[in-house]
Short mmCIF file of C-alpha atoms (C1' of nucleotides) in Angstrom, two decimals:
data_model
loop_
_atom_site.label_atom_id
_atom_site.label_comp_id
_atom_site.label_asym_id
_atom_site.label_seq_id
_atom_site.Cartn_x
_atom_site.Cartn_y
_atom_site.Cartn_z
CA UNK A 1 70.94 -18.42 -108.68
CA UNK A 2 74.32 -20.15 -108.96
CA UNK A 3 74.56 -19.09 -112.61
CA UNK A 4 75.06 -15.49 -111.74
CA UNK A 5 78.72 -15.57 -110.67
CA UNK A 6 79.58 -17.25 -113.99
CA UNK A 7 77.94 -14.42 -115.82
CA UNK A 8 79.93 -11.97 -113.81
CA UNK A 9 83.20 -13.69 -114.59
CA UNK A 10 82.34 -13.51 -118.28
CA UNK A 11 81.42 -9.92 -117.88
CA UNK A 12 84.81 -9.32 -116.35
CA UNK A 13 86.52 -10.84 -119.34
CA UNK A 14 84.30 -9.17 -121.94
CA UNK A 15 83.15 -6.00 -120.29
CA UNK A 16 79.90 -5.64 -122.24
CA UNK A 17 77.45 -8.00 -123.78
CA UNK A 18 77.12 -6.77 -127.34
CA UNK A 19 73.84 -7.09 -129.17
CA UNK A 20 74.76 -9.27 -132.10
CA UNK A 21 78.48 -9.46 -132.48
CA UNK A 22 81.53 -9.66 -130.33
CA UNK A 23 83.11 -7.30 -132.79
CA UNK A 24 80.90 -5.86 -135.48
CA UNK A 25 83.78 -3.81 -136.80
CA UNK A 26 85.80 -6.89 -137.70
CA UNK A 27 82.74 -8.67 -139.02
CA UNK A 28 81.96 -5.73 -141.29
CA UNK A 29 85.53 -5.49 -142.53
CA UNK A 30 85.71 -9.20 -143.32
CA UNK A 31 82.35 -9.10 -145.06
CA UNK A 32 83.43 -6.08 -147.11
CA UNK A 33 86.69 -7.75 -148.15
CA UNK A 34 84.83 -10.94 -149.06
CA UNK A 35 82.19 -9.15 -151.12
CA UNK A 36 84.75 -7.01 -152.94
CA UNK A 37 86.92 -10.03 -153.68
CA UNK A 38 84.03 -12.12 -154.98
CA UNK A 39 81.71 -9.61 -156.65
CA UNK A 40 83.63 -6.35 -156.99
CA UNK A 41 83.43 -2.97 -155.31
CA UNK A 42 80.11 -2.04 -156.84
CA UNK A 43 78.48 -5.03 -155.17
CA UNK A 44 79.38 -3.69 -151.75
CA UNK A 45 76.38 -1.84 -150.33
CA UNK A 46 75.93 -1.01 -146.70
CA UNK A 47 72.42 -2.42 -146.88
CA UNK A 48 73.38 -5.86 -148.15
CA UNK A 49 76.43 -6.05 -145.88
CA UNK A 50 74.26 -5.28 -142.88
CA UNK A 51 71.60 -7.73 -143.97
CA UNK A 52 74.16 -10.49 -144.37
CA UNK A 53 75.40 -9.89 -140.84
CA UNK A 54 71.86 -9.71 -139.45
CA UNK A 55 72.23 -6.09 -138.53
CA UNK A 56 70.54 -2.84 -139.47
CA UNK A 57 71.94 -0.99 -142.45
CA UNK A 58 72.87 1.95 -140.27
CA UNK A 59 74.67 -0.06 -137.60
CA UNK A 60 77.90 0.46 -139.49
CA UNK A 61 78.04 4.12 -138.60
CA UNK A 62 78.95 3.21 -135.03
CA UNK A 63 82.24 1.79 -136.31
CA UNK A 64 83.07 3.72 -139.48
CA UNK A 65 82.56 7.38 -140.30
CA UNK A 66 81.10 6.48 -143.70
CA UNK A 67 81.47 4.08 -146.60
CA UNK A 68 84.77 5.63 -147.66
CA UNK A 69 86.19 4.93 -144.20
CA UNK A 70 85.15 1.29 -144.55
CA UNK A 71 86.89 1.12 -147.93
CA UNK A 72 89.92 2.73 -146.36
CA UNK A 73 90.02 -0.12 -143.83
CA UNK A 74 89.71 -2.61 -146.69
CA UNK A 75 92.66 -0.95 -148.43
CA UNK A 76 94.69 -1.07 -145.22
CA UNK A 77 93.99 -4.77 -144.91
CA UNK A 78 95.12 -5.19 -148.52
CA UNK A 79 98.49 -3.55 -147.86
CA UNK A 80 98.96 -5.78 -144.84
CA UNK A 81 98.33 -8.88 -146.97
CA UNK A 82 100.58 -7.60 -149.74
CA UNK A 83 103.42 -6.94 -147.34
CA UNK A 84 103.19 -10.47 -146.01
CA UNK A 85 103.36 -11.91 -149.52
CA UNK A 86 106.34 -9.75 -150.43
CA UNK A 87 108.17 -10.53 -147.20
CA UNK A 88 107.62 -14.23 -147.75
CA UNK A 89 108.89 -14.08 -151.33
CA UNK A 90 112.01 -12.15 -150.33
CA UNK A 91 112.81 -14.68 -147.62
CA UNK A 92 112.03 -17.70 -149.76
CA UNK A 93 114.36 -16.35 -152.43
CA UNK A 94 117.22 -16.12 -149.98
CA UNK A 95 117.37 -12.32 -149.63
CA UNK A 96 119.21 -12.04 -152.93
CA UNK A 97 118.62 -11.40 -156.61
CA UNK A 98 116.37 -14.44 -156.73
CA UNK A 99 114.29 -13.11 -153.87
CA UNK A 100 114.06 -9.78 -155.61
CA UNK A 101 112.60 -11.38 -158.72
CA UNK A 102 110.25 -13.45 -156.55
CA UNK A 103 108.97 -10.25 -154.96
CA UNK A 104 108.05 -8.89 -158.36
CA UNK A 105 106.17 -12.02 -159.28
CA UNK A 106 104.45 -12.16 -155.89
CA UNK A 107 103.37 -8.54 -156.25
CA UNK A 108 101.68 -9.04 -159.60
CA UNK A 109 100.21 -12.36 -158.46
CA UNK A 110 98.55 -10.66 -155.52
CA UNK A 111 96.93 -8.09 -157.79
CA UNK A 112 95.80 -10.65 -160.35
CA UNK A 113 94.33 -12.90 -157.67
CA UNK A 114 92.55 -10.04 -155.90
CA UNK A 115 91.84 -7.51 -158.63
CA UNK A 116 88.98 -5.72 -156.90
CA UNK A 117 90.80 -5.55 -153.60
CA UNK A 118 93.84 -4.19 -155.40
CA UNK A 119 91.75 -1.53 -157.09
CA UNK A 120 90.43 -0.36 -153.73
CA UNK A 121 94.03 0.09 -152.62
CA UNK A 122 94.98 2.21 -155.64
CA UNK A 123 91.83 3.07 -157.55
CA UNK A 124 91.04 6.37 -155.92
CA UNK A 125 88.06 4.97 -154.03
CA UNK A 126 89.51 6.22 -150.79
CA UNK A 127 89.21 9.99 -150.93
CA UNK A 128 92.12 12.22 -149.97
CA UNK A 129 90.88 13.21 -146.53
CA UNK A 130 89.74 9.73 -145.60
CA UNK A 131 93.21 8.28 -145.97
CA UNK A 132 93.59 7.51 -142.30
CA UNK A 133 97.09 7.30 -140.79
CA UNK A 134 96.77 3.52 -140.46
CA UNK A 135 96.43 3.19 -144.23
CA UNK A 136 99.42 5.41 -144.85
CA UNK A 137 101.50 3.47 -142.33
CA UNK A 138 100.61 0.14 -143.87
CA UNK A 139 101.28 1.35 -147.42
CA UNK A 140 104.63 2.78 -146.38
CA UNK A 141 105.47 -0.49 -144.66
CA UNK A 142 104.99 -2.44 -147.88
CA UNK A 143 107.06 0.11 -149.78
CA UNK A 144 109.81 0.04 -147.16
CA UNK A 145 110.20 -3.70 -147.74
CA UNK A 146 111.20 -2.90 -151.30
CA UNK A 147 113.61 -0.17 -150.19
CA UNK A 148 115.25 -2.54 -147.69
CA UNK A 149 115.62 -5.23 -150.33
CA UNK A 150 117.30 -2.77 -152.69
CA UNK A 151 119.67 -1.56 -149.97
CA UNK A 152 120.55 -5.17 -149.27
CA UNK A 153 121.24 -5.76 -152.97
CA UNK A 154 123.38 -2.63 -153.07
CA UNK A 155 125.48 -4.04 -150.24
CA UNK A 156 125.85 -7.22 -152.29
CA UNK A 157 127.02 -5.02 -155.19
CA UNK A 158 124.15 -6.22 -157.35
CA UNK A 159 122.41 -2.87 -157.72
CA UNK A 160 123.75 0.56 -158.71
CA UNK A 161 124.45 2.95 -155.87
CA UNK A 162 121.63 5.40 -156.56
CA UNK A 163 119.27 6.71 -153.89
CA UNK A 164 117.41 3.57 -152.74
CA UNK A 165 114.15 5.54 -152.51
CA UNK A 166 114.41 6.52 -156.16
CA UNK A 167 115.27 2.99 -157.17
CA UNK A 168 112.36 1.65 -155.18
CA UNK A 169 109.94 4.13 -156.75
CA UNK A 170 111.00 3.02 -160.22
CA UNK A 171 110.69 -0.66 -159.41
CA UNK A 172 107.38 -0.15 -157.64
CA UNK A 173 105.96 1.83 -160.55
CA UNK A 174 106.92 -0.90 -163.00
CA UNK A 175 105.40 -3.83 -161.12
CA UNK A 176 102.39 -1.69 -160.26
CA UNK A 177 101.97 -0.84 -163.92
CA UNK A 178 102.22 -4.48 -164.97
CA UNK A 179 99.71 -5.40 -162.28
CA UNK A 180 97.26 -2.69 -163.29
CA UNK A 181 97.45 -3.47 -166.99
CA UNK A 182 97.07 -7.15 -166.18
CA UNK A 183 93.89 -6.80 -164.15
CA UNK A 184 92.55 -4.41 -166.76
CA UNK A 185 92.91 -7.18 -169.33
CA UNK A 186 95.19 -4.94 -171.38
CA UNK A 187 98.06 -7.42 -171.64
CA UNK A 188 96.30 -10.54 -172.86
CA UNK A 189 94.98 -8.76 -175.93
CA UNK A 190 98.53 -8.02 -176.98
CA UNK A 191 99.06 -11.73 -177.58
CA UNK A 192 101.14 -12.58 -174.53
CA UNK A 193 100.53 -14.27 -171.22
CA UNK A 194 100.75 -12.19 -168.07
CA UNK A 195 103.41 -14.43 -166.53
CA UNK A 196 105.70 -13.92 -169.49
CA UNK A 197 105.24 -10.16 -169.36
CA UNK A 198 106.07 -10.20 -165.65
CA UNK A 199 109.17 -12.32 -166.20
CA UNK A 200 110.39 -10.07 -168.99
CA UNK A 201 109.64 -6.91 -167.00
CA UNK A 202 111.59 -8.23 -164.01
CA UNK A 203 114.50 -8.95 -166.34
CA UNK A 204 114.44 -5.43 -167.75
CA UNK A 205 114.16 -3.98 -164.25
CA UNK A 206 117.21 -5.98 -163.31
CA UNK A 207 119.10 -4.57 -166.27
CA UNK A 208 117.79 -1.09 -165.49
CA UNK A 209 118.88 -1.04 -161.87
CA UNK A 210 121.99 -3.21 -162.29
CA UNK A 211 125.57 -2.05 -162.00
CA UNK B 1 55.77 31.65 -198.11
CA UNK B 2 59.15 32.29 -199.73
CA UNK B 3 60.85 30.81 -196.64
CA UNK B 4 59.78 27.32 -197.50
CA UNK B 5 62.29 26.48 -200.22
CA UNK B 6 65.08 27.55 -197.84
CA UNK B 7 63.78 25.15 -195.28
CA UNK B 8 63.74 22.42 -197.85
CA UNK B 9 67.31 23.07 -198.86
CA UNK B 10 68.31 22.85 -195.24
CA UNK B 11 66.32 19.70 -194.88
CA UNK B 12 68.24 18.24 -197.79
CA UNK B 13 71.54 18.97 -196.08
CA UNK B 14 70.43 17.88 -192.66
CA UNK B 15 67.69 15.33 -193.31
CA UNK B 16 65.82 15.94 -190.04
CA UNK B 17 65.25 18.87 -187.79
CA UNK B 18 66.38 17.63 -184.40
CA UNK B 19 64.56 18.78 -181.29
CA UNK B 20 67.32 20.45 -179.31
CA UNK B 21 70.70 19.58 -180.70
CA UNK B 22 72.33 19.07 -184.02
CA UNK B 23 74.16 16.21 -182.39
CA UNK B 24 73.15 15.27 -178.88
CA UNK B 25 75.63 12.43 -178.90
CA UNK B 26 78.59 14.76 -179.23
CA UNK B 27 77.11 17.22 -176.78
CA UNK B 28 76.69 14.46 -174.21
CA UNK B 29 80.21 13.17 -174.76
CA UNK B 30 81.75 16.62 -174.39
CA UNK B 31 79.68 17.34 -171.31
CA UNK B 32 80.73 14.02 -169.77
CA UNK B 33 84.42 14.64 -170.46
CA UNK B 34 84.15 18.14 -169.02
CA UNK B 35 82.37 17.00 -165.85
CA UNK B 36 84.79 14.13 -165.31
CA UNK B 37 87.79 16.38 -165.84
CA UNK B 38 86.51 19.10 -163.51
CA UNK B 39 84.66 17.20 -160.80
CA UNK B 40 85.53 13.53 -161.13
CA UNK B 41 83.66 10.44 -162.31
CA UNK B 42 81.30 10.36 -159.36
CA UNK B 43 79.99 13.79 -160.28
CA UNK B 44 78.80 12.49 -163.64
CA UNK B 45 75.11 11.65 -163.38
CA UNK B 46 72.80 11.24 -166.33
CA UNK B 47 70.33 13.53 -164.64
CA UNK B 48 72.67 16.49 -164.19
CA UNK B 49 74.23 15.98 -167.62
CA UNK B 50 70.80 16.04 -169.21
CA UNK B 51 69.74 19.06 -167.19
CA UNK B 52 72.84 20.97 -168.22
CA UNK B 53 72.08 20.30 -171.87
CA UNK B 54 68.41 21.20 -171.44
CA UNK B 55 67.30 17.67 -172.17
CA UNK B 56 65.42 14.95 -170.35
CA UNK B 57 67.49 12.59 -168.23
CA UNK B 58 66.45 9.66 -170.39
CA UNK B 59 67.28 11.28 -173.72
CA UNK B 60 70.74 9.77 -173.49
CA UNK B 61 69.43 6.27 -174.10
CA UNK B 62 68.80 7.15 -177.74
CA UNK B 63 72.56 7.51 -178.23
CA UNK B 64 74.20 5.23 -175.67
CA UNK B 65 73.14 1.79 -174.46
CA UNK B 66 73.72 2.81 -170.84
CA UNK B 67 76.03 4.83 -168.62
CA UNK B 68 78.88 2.37 -169.09
CA UNK B 69 78.69 2.88 -172.85
CA UNK B 70 78.96 6.62 -172.31
CA UNK B 71 82.04 6.09 -170.14
CA UNK B 72 83.44 3.82 -172.82
CA UNK B 73 83.13 6.68 -175.29
CA UNK B 74 84.86 8.97 -172.81
CA UNK B 75 87.72 6.46 -172.52
CA UNK B 76 87.98 6.23 -176.31
CA UNK B 77 88.24 9.99 -176.50
CA UNK B 78 90.98 9.83 -173.87
CA UNK B 79 93.07 7.38 -175.88
CA UNK B 80 92.69 9.60 -178.92
CA UNK B 81 93.99 12.59 -176.98
CA UNK B 82 96.82 10.56 -175.46
CA UNK B 83 97.92 9.32 -178.85
CA UNK B 84 98.06 12.87 -180.16
CA UNK B 85 100.24 13.97 -177.24
CA UNK B 86 102.60 11.02 -177.66
CA UNK B 87 102.87 11.48 -181.40
CA UNK B 88 103.65 15.15 -180.91
CA UNK B 89 106.35 14.41 -178.32
CA UNK B 90 107.98 11.78 -180.52
CA UNK B 91 108.11 14.17 -183.46
CA UNK B 92 109.24 17.14 -181.40
CA UNK B 93 112.09 15.02 -180.03
CA UNK B 94 113.32 14.18 -183.52
CA UNK B 95 112.22 10.53 -183.62
CA UNK B 96 115.23 9.51 -181.54
CA UNK B 97 116.26 8.83 -177.96
CA UNK B 98 115.24 12.37 -177.03
CA UNK B 99 111.80 11.84 -178.51
CA UNK B 100 111.48 8.59 -176.63
CA UNK B 101 112.13 10.32 -173.31
CA UNK B 102 109.73 13.09 -174.30
CA UNK B 103 107.02 10.48 -174.90
CA UNK B 104 107.44 9.18 -171.37
CA UNK B 105 107.15 12.65 -169.89
CA UNK B 106 104.16 13.47 -172.11
CA UNK B 107 102.42 10.28 -171.06
CA UNK B 108 102.69 10.97 -167.34
CA UNK B 109 101.83 14.64 -167.90
CA UNK B 110 98.61 13.68 -169.62
CA UNK B 111 97.60 11.48 -166.69
CA UNK B 112 98.52 14.07 -164.07
CA UNK B 113 96.65 16.82 -165.92
CA UNK B 114 93.55 14.69 -166.48
CA UNK B 115 93.53 12.24 -163.56
CA UNK B 116 89.83 11.44 -163.65
CA UNK B 117 89.78 11.01 -167.39
CA UNK B 118 92.82 8.76 -167.12
CA UNK B 119 91.09 6.65 -164.47
CA UNK B 120 88.11 6.13 -166.75
CA UNK B 121 90.53 4.79 -169.37
CA UNK B 122 92.15 2.30 -166.98
CA UNK B 123 90.13 2.20 -163.77
CA UNK B 124 87.81 -0.64 -164.64
CA UNK B 125 84.80 1.64 -165.05
CA UNK B 126 84.19 0.26 -168.47
CA UNK B 127 82.99 -3.26 -167.98
CA UNK B 128 84.38 -6.14 -170.01
CA UNK B 129 81.48 -6.53 -172.40
CA UNK B 130 81.03 -2.80 -172.91
CA UNK B 131 84.50 -2.37 -174.32
CA UNK B 132 83.36 -1.50 -177.76
CA UNK B 133 85.66 -2.15 -180.71
CA UNK B 134 86.26 1.58 -181.14
CA UNK B 135 87.81 1.73 -177.67
CA UNK B 136 90.03 -1.26 -178.34
CA UNK B 137 91.14 0.20 -181.67
CA UNK B 138 92.01 3.54 -180.14
CA UNK B 139 93.89 1.95 -177.22
CA UNK B 140 95.86 -0.27 -179.58
CA UNK B 141 96.65 2.77 -181.71
CA UNK B 142 98.28 4.55 -178.79
CA UNK B 143 100.22 1.41 -177.88
CA UNK B 144 101.33 0.92 -181.47
CA UNK B 145 102.94 4.35 -181.39
CA UNK B 146 105.22 3.06 -178.66
CA UNK B 147 106.01 -0.13 -180.56
CA UNK B 148 106.87 1.85 -183.68
CA UNK B 149 109.14 4.16 -181.71
CA UNK B 150 110.99 1.18 -180.24
CA UNK B 151 111.39 -0.44 -183.65
CA UNK B 152 112.80 2.83 -184.92
CA UNK B 153 115.26 2.96 -182.02
CA UNK B 154 116.26 -0.62 -182.71
CA UNK B 155 117.11 0.36 -186.29
CA UNK B 156 119.23 3.16 -184.85
CA UNK B 157 120.96 0.55 -182.68
CA UNK B 158 119.84 2.34 -179.54
CA UNK B 159 117.66 -0.44 -178.16
CA UNK B 160 118.31 -4.15 -177.66
CA UNK B 161 116.95 -6.48 -180.35
CA UNK B 162 114.20 -8.10 -178.26
CA UNK B 163 110.62 -8.53 -179.43
CA UNK B 164 109.38 -4.94 -179.80
CA UNK B 165 105.99 -5.93 -178.38
CA UNK B 166 107.62 -7.17 -175.19
CA UNK B 167 109.77 -4.10 -174.93
CA UNK B 168 106.77 -1.86 -175.45
CA UNK B 169 104.78 -3.71 -172.77
CA UNK B 170 107.57 -3.16 -170.26
CA UNK B 171 107.93 0.51 -171.10
CA UNK B 172 104.19 1.04 -171.09
CA UNK B 173 103.80 -0.66 -167.73
CA UNK B 174 106.49 1.53 -166.20
CA UNK B 175 105.13 4.88 -167.36
CA UNK B 176 101.60 3.69 -166.59
CA UNK B 177 102.71 2.75 -163.09
CA UNK B 178 104.39 6.10 -162.53
CA UNK B 179 101.28 7.85 -163.82
CA UNK B 180 98.94 5.84 -161.60
CA UNK B 181 101.02 6.29 -158.46
CA UNK B 182 101.35 9.98 -159.27
CA UNK B 183 97.61 10.65 -159.57
CA UNK B 184 97.05 8.54 -156.48
CA UNK B 185 99.30 10.93 -154.55
CA UNK B 186 101.54 8.03 -153.65
CA UNK B 187 104.76 9.60 -154.90
CA UNK B 188 104.70 13.01 -153.24
CA UNK B 189 104.52 11.45 -149.78
CA UNK B 190 107.80 9.70 -150.45
CA UNK B 191 109.54 13.07 -150.43
CA UNK B 192 110.10 13.52 -154.14
CA UNK B 193 108.52 15.53 -156.92
CA UNK B 194 106.69 13.68 -159.65
CA UNK B 195 108.83 15.21 -162.40
CA UNK B 196 112.00 13.91 -160.79
CA UNK B 197 110.52 10.43 -160.44
CA UNK B 198 109.51 10.48 -164.10
CA UNK B 199 112.95 11.63 -165.19
CA UNK B 200 114.66 8.96 -163.13
CA UNK B 201 112.25 6.26 -164.34
CA UNK B 202 112.87 7.21 -167.97
CA UNK B 203 116.61 6.96 -167.30
CA UNK B 204 116.25 3.50 -165.79
CA UNK B 205 114.00 2.41 -168.65
CA UNK B 206 116.69 3.56 -171.05
CA UNK B 207 119.26 1.50 -169.18
CA UNK B 208 116.85 -1.42 -169.04
CA UNK B 209 116.09 -1.52 -172.73
CA UNK B 210 119.50 -0.33 -173.94
CA UNK B 211 122.06 -2.41 -175.78
"C1'" DA C 1 63.40 9.33 -185.24
"C1'" DC C 2 63.76 11.68 -181.07
"C1'" DC C 3 62.36 13.08 -176.65
"C1'" DT C 4 59.28 13.27 -172.30
"C1'" DG C 5 57.27 12.05 -167.63
"C1'" DA C 6 55.97 8.97 -164.45
"C1'" DA C 7 57.30 4.90 -162.18
"C1'" DC C 8 60.50 1.33 -160.29
"C1'" DA C 9 63.98 -0.48 -157.59
"C1'" DC C 10 67.71 0.83 -155.78
"C1'" DC C 11 71.52 3.87 -153.18
"C1'" DG C 12 74.25 6.50 -148.71
"C1'" DT C 13 73.25 9.20 -144.83
"C1'" DT C 14 70.75 11.51 -140.86
"C1'" DC C 15 68.35 11.41 -136.69
"C1'" DA C 16 65.10 10.71 -133.03
"C1'" DA C 17 64.04 6.77 -130.52
"C1'" DG C 18 64.64 2.48 -128.26
"C1'" DT C 19 67.50 -1.04 -124.94
"C1'" DA D 1 77.36 2.02 -125.79
"C1'" DC D 2 75.02 0.02 -129.44
"C1'" DC D 3 71.39 -0.66 -132.57
"C1'" DT D 4 66.74 0.31 -134.99
"C1'" DG D 5 63.22 2.37 -138.26
"C1'" DA D 6 61.51 5.93 -140.68
"C1'" DA D 7 62.70 9.62 -143.59
"C1'" DC D 8 65.49 12.28 -146.99
"C1'" DA D 9 67.67 13.26 -151.13
"C1'" DC D 10 69.61 11.11 -154.37
"C1'" DC D 11 70.78 7.32 -158.21
"C1'" DG D 12 70.28 4.35 -163.21
"C1'" DT D 13 66.89 2.29 -166.00
"C1'" DT D 14 62.32 1.04 -168.18
"C1'" DC D 15 58.37 2.08 -170.75
"C1'" DA D 16 54.15 3.88 -172.51
"C1'" DA D 17 53.14 8.12 -174.54
"C1'" DG D 18 53.78 12.24 -177.15
"C1'" DT D 19 55.57 15.08 -181.63
#
DNA sequence: ACCTGAACACCGTTCAAGT
DNA sequence: ACCTGAACACCGTTCAAGT
C-alpha cells in the first residue's frame, strides 16, 4: 500500500496515464517524417504508421483531423528545420555576402537531402483549407530570414535599394527552382552537377540583385 | 450485299474495326488531361476515366503499362504545349530582349493556367523508371528553346558570354521557381500580385545575365 | 488484337462501442 | 479522454475468359 502515494505524485506530474504513448501526436509526426524521408509520401499510410506504433489505424483521428492535417504538420516541421539551416548558414558566413551565398547552398542542400519532405512542403499535398496557421507562420518565418538578410546587405551597400520583399521573392524563387529541378533529376541530365548549378545560380543572383 | 465492298475498302484503310474507339489511347490521354486540368491529379482514377469513355476500367492496360505511364504521357503532352507557348512568345517578341521577357511571362502563365498539369510535369508523379524517352525528348526540346534564345541574345551582345547551358539552367530555375510558388499560393500571401513578381523577376534575371 | 468481369490486396474515413 | 473493431466506399492491378 506504500506504492500508492508514488503513483499519485506521478499522476500529479502527468495528469493522465495514456494507453500506449506519452504523446501519440509527436510519435505519429516523427513516424510520418521518418517514413516520408526514407520511402516517400506514397509509403505513408495511416494503417502502417499505426501498426508501427502499436496502435489502431484510427487512433490518429484523435490528434489530427485527417491525413492532410498530418501532412500539414510534417510540412510545418520541414519549415522549422529549413529555417534552422538557413539561420546557421547566415551566421556561419558572418552575416555578409558570404553568408548570403551560404544560405543559398544550404537551402538547396536541404531539399536535395530531404526530397520527399521538401515536396510535402511545396508539392500541393496540403490542401488550401488545411493550411493551418502554424504552417503559415513557420513558412513566413523562414522567408523572413531571407528578407532580413537582404535588408542587412542593403545597409552594407551590397544590394540594390529595391523593396526587400520583392528582392526576397526573386531570390527565393530562384533557389526554390534550382532545388525543385534538382530533386526532379532535371539538372543532372543536362550534363552538370547540382553543386555547380547552385554555385552559378548564386553568382547570377548576386549580379542580379547587386548595386 | 452491295455494302460489303465498302466495308472492305474501309478495312483496307483502317485494318481493324475497333470495339469502341478509333483510338482509345488518344481518348484516354485527352480525358486524363481534361480531368487533371479541371479537377486535379487526385480526381484521375482509371475507373472513372474508363466509365466516362464507356469502356471497362481495365481497358487502359492495352495502351499504357500502368497509371504512371499514363501520367507520363500527360506530362509529355504538357511539355509539348509549353514549348509551343514559349516559341510563340519568342517570335512575337521579335527574337530579342523583348521576346526573352515574353518567354518568361508565358512560362509562368502556362503554369498558373494549368497548375495540376504543370505539377504532373514536375511534381514527381512520374517515377524515375517510367520516364519514357518521349518525355525526356519533349522536356529537352522545351529547354533547348531557352538555350537557343540565350545564344541568340549573346550574338546580339545582350547577354554575357557564359556557357549558354549554365545560363539557361539559371533562367529556367528562376521562372520555374516563380511558377511553383505561384501555383502553391505562396506569393499572394506576401502581399503582391503574381504578375508583378514575374515582371520583377524577369528584370532581375536580365540584370543577372546581362553584360 | 482488343476488351470484359470477377477477384485480390490495398486505401482513408466513420461510428458505435469499449476502458 | 483515448483507443478499438467492424463496416463502408473507394482505389490500382491481375488474369482467365470472351469476341
